């Protein structure tokens, strides 16, 4: 009797363990609705109809995302290289502009001194020097009524404006030359001042202002020695503005009217480049 009770007790205790042993273990809490893996035991954890991505599908998505990122990086690199090229081009143009200005600065001081000497000789000959290059009498075509002539004051004013160019303070230099021309439009330095007004406007990127200033040299001071240079620079401004036809006409004018000058030589070179 005791033996039977023991057998019953052992069976009762082992029954829960046997029941737990029959419960199937599922990976990720998904299944086919029956509580058992699809296709029988021994699967890798990917169940049919369970919506779980297979390793190959996940790898495909990662590869697609990687390709998209590589394409975006390539596009960004292309944009960056283009911007770097634009910046380099602008730097080169600015450098060439300043180098050209420095060359003209070295020759401008001598030209200003020559203009002063010629204007003095012109005054002694009752204006006969009006036809001489750089003479103050050649500036008689200037418009406007400024202050009475005062050579000493004019020279101080002009030199102060020219010093601003040497200091590369182009904004103030432009203002100073414009003020000088308003006060002394008939000065012996007016032709040079008008030309350098164009140069400083060009140096600071004001193409419209530079073109107007260069054009006025030949209009207001037709006999001045700076006329060939001002016309050449006017053609350069027109090229920068994209008006090649206008530039060609001006360059041809320089070559025809001022042969043998440095401006004519430069005009011949530029005329061949823009054809």
CSV table of N, CA, C and O in Angstrom, one decimal, residues 6 23 56 64 67 70 79 104 111 136-137 144 151 157 163 178 189-190 218 223 230 239 258 260 265-266 269:
chain,number,residue,atom,x,y,z
A,6,UNK,N,3.7,5.9,-2.9
A,6,UNK,CA,4.9,6.5,-3.4
A,6,UNK,C,4.9,6.7,-4.9
A,6,UNK,O,5.3,7.7,-5.5
A,23,UNK,N,6.0,22.6,-24.0
A,23,UNK,CA,5.8,23.9,-24.5
A,23,UNK,C,6.9,24.3,-25.4
A,23,UNK,O,8.1,24.2,-25.0
A,56,UNK,N,19.8,38.2,-45.3
A,56,UNK,CA,20.1,38.7,-46.6
A,56,UNK,C,19.3,39.9,-46.9
A,56,UNK,O,19.9,40.9,-47.6
A,64,UNK,N,22.3,49.2,-49.8
A,64,UNK,CA,21.6,50.3,-50.5
A,64,UNK,C,21.8,51.7,-49.8
A,64,UNK,O,22.1,52.7,-50.5
A,67,UNK,N,25.4,52.8,-50.5
A,67,UNK,CA,25.6,53.4,-51.8
A,67,UNK,C,25.0,54.8,-51.9
A,67,UNK,O,25.6,55.7,-52.5
A,70,UNK,N,27.4,57.2,-50.3
A,70,UNK,CA,28.5,57.4,-51.1
A,70,UNK,C,28.2,58.4,-52.2
A,70,UNK,O,29.1,59.2,-52.6
A,79,UNK,N,30.8,69.7,-55.3
A,79,UNK,CA,30.4,71.1,-55.0
A,79,UNK,C,31.5,71.8,-54.4
A,79,UNK,O,31.8,73.0,-54.6
A,104,UNK,N,51.4,100.5,-62.1
A,104,UNK,CA,51.0,101.8,-62.6
A,104,UNK,C,51.3,102.9,-61.5
A,104,UNK,O,51.5,104.0,-61.8
A,111,UNK,N,54.8,110.2,-63.7
A,111,UNK,CA,53.9,110.9,-64.7
A,111,UNK,C,53.3,112.2,-64.1
A,111,UNK,O,53.1,113.2,-64.7
A,136,UNK,N,48.9,121.1,-68.1
A,136,UNK,CA,47.7,121.5,-67.4
A,136,UNK,C,46.8,122.2,-68.3
A,136,UNK,O,45.5,122.2,-68.1
A,137,UNK,N,47.2,122.9,-69.4
A,137,UNK,CA,46.3,123.6,-70.3
A,137,UNK,C,45.5,122.6,-71.0
A,137,UNK,O,44.4,122.9,-71.5
A,144,UNK,N,32.8,122.1,-64.7
A,144,UNK,CA,32.6,122.5,-63.4
A,144,UNK,C,33.5,123.7,-63.0
A,144,UNK,O,34.5,123.9,-63.5
A,151,UNK,N,48.1,126.2,-56.7
A,151,UNK,CA,48.9,125.0,-57.0
A,151,UNK,C,49.5,124.3,-55.7
A,151,UNK,O,49.5,123.1,-55.7
A,157,UNK,N,46.6,118.2,-51.7
A,157,UNK,CA,45.4,117.4,-51.8
A,157,UNK,C,45.6,116.2,-52.7
A,157,UNK,O,45.2,115.1,-52.3
A,163,UNK,N,48.6,109.0,-51.7
A,163,UNK,CA,49.1,108.2,-50.6
A,163,UNK,C,48.1,107.1,-50.1
A,163,UNK,O,48.5,106.1,-49.6
A,178,UNK,N,37.6,111.9,-55.9
A,178,UNK,CA,36.3,112.5,-56.4
A,178,UNK,C,36.2,113.9,-55.8
A,178,UNK,O,35.7,114.8,-56.5
A,189,UNK,N,46.6,118.8,-62.0
A,189,UNK,CA,46.6,117.4,-61.6
A,189,UNK,C,45.3,116.7,-61.9
A,189,UNK,O,45.1,115.5,-61.6
A,190,UNK,N,44.3,117.4,-62.4
A,190,UNK,CA,43.0,116.9,-62.6
A,190,UNK,C,42.9,115.7,-63.5
A,190,UNK,O,42.2,114.7,-63.3
A,218,UNK,N,39.3,111.0,-71.4
A,218,UNK,CA,39.4,111.5,-72.8
A,218,UNK,C,38.3,112.5,-73.1
A,218,UNK,O,38.6,113.3,-74.0
A,223,UNK,N,43.7,116.1,-74.3
A,223,UNK,CA,45.1,116.2,-74.6
A,223,UNK,C,46.0,115.6,-73.6
A,223,UNK,O,47.3,115.7,-73.7
A,230,UNK,N,43.9,105.4,-70.2
A,230,UNK,CA,42.5,105.4,-69.8
A,230,UNK,C,41.6,104.7,-70.8
A,230,UNK,O,40.7,104.0,-70.4
A,239,UNK,N,35.4,94.5,-71.3
A,239,UNK,CA,35.6,93.0,-71.4
A,239,UNK,C,35.1,92.3,-70.1
A,239,UNK,O,34.5,91.3,-70.2
A,258,UNK,N,47.1,106.1,-81.0
A,258,UNK,CA,48.2,106.3,-80.2
A,258,UNK,C,49.3,105.2,-80.5
A,258,UNK,O,49.6,104.4,-79.6
A,260,UNK,N,52.7,103.2,-81.0
A,260,UNK,CA,54.0,103.3,-80.3
A,260,UNK,C,53.9,103.4,-78.8
A,260,UNK,O,54.9,103.3,-78.1
A,265,UNK,N,50.4,98.8,-77.5
A,265,UNK,CA,50.9,97.4,-77.5
A,265,UNK,C,50.0,96.5,-76.7
A,265,UNK,O,49.7,95.3,-77.2
A,266,UNK,N,49.6,96.9,-75.5
A,266,UNK,CA,48.7,96.1,-74.7
A,266,UNK,C,47.3,95.9,-75.5
A,266,UNK,O,46.7,94.8,-75.4
A,269,UNK,N,47.7,93.2,-78.1
A,269,UNK,CA,47.7,91.9,-77.5
A,269,UNK,C,46.2,91.4,-77.1
A,269,UNK,O,45.8,90.3,-77.4
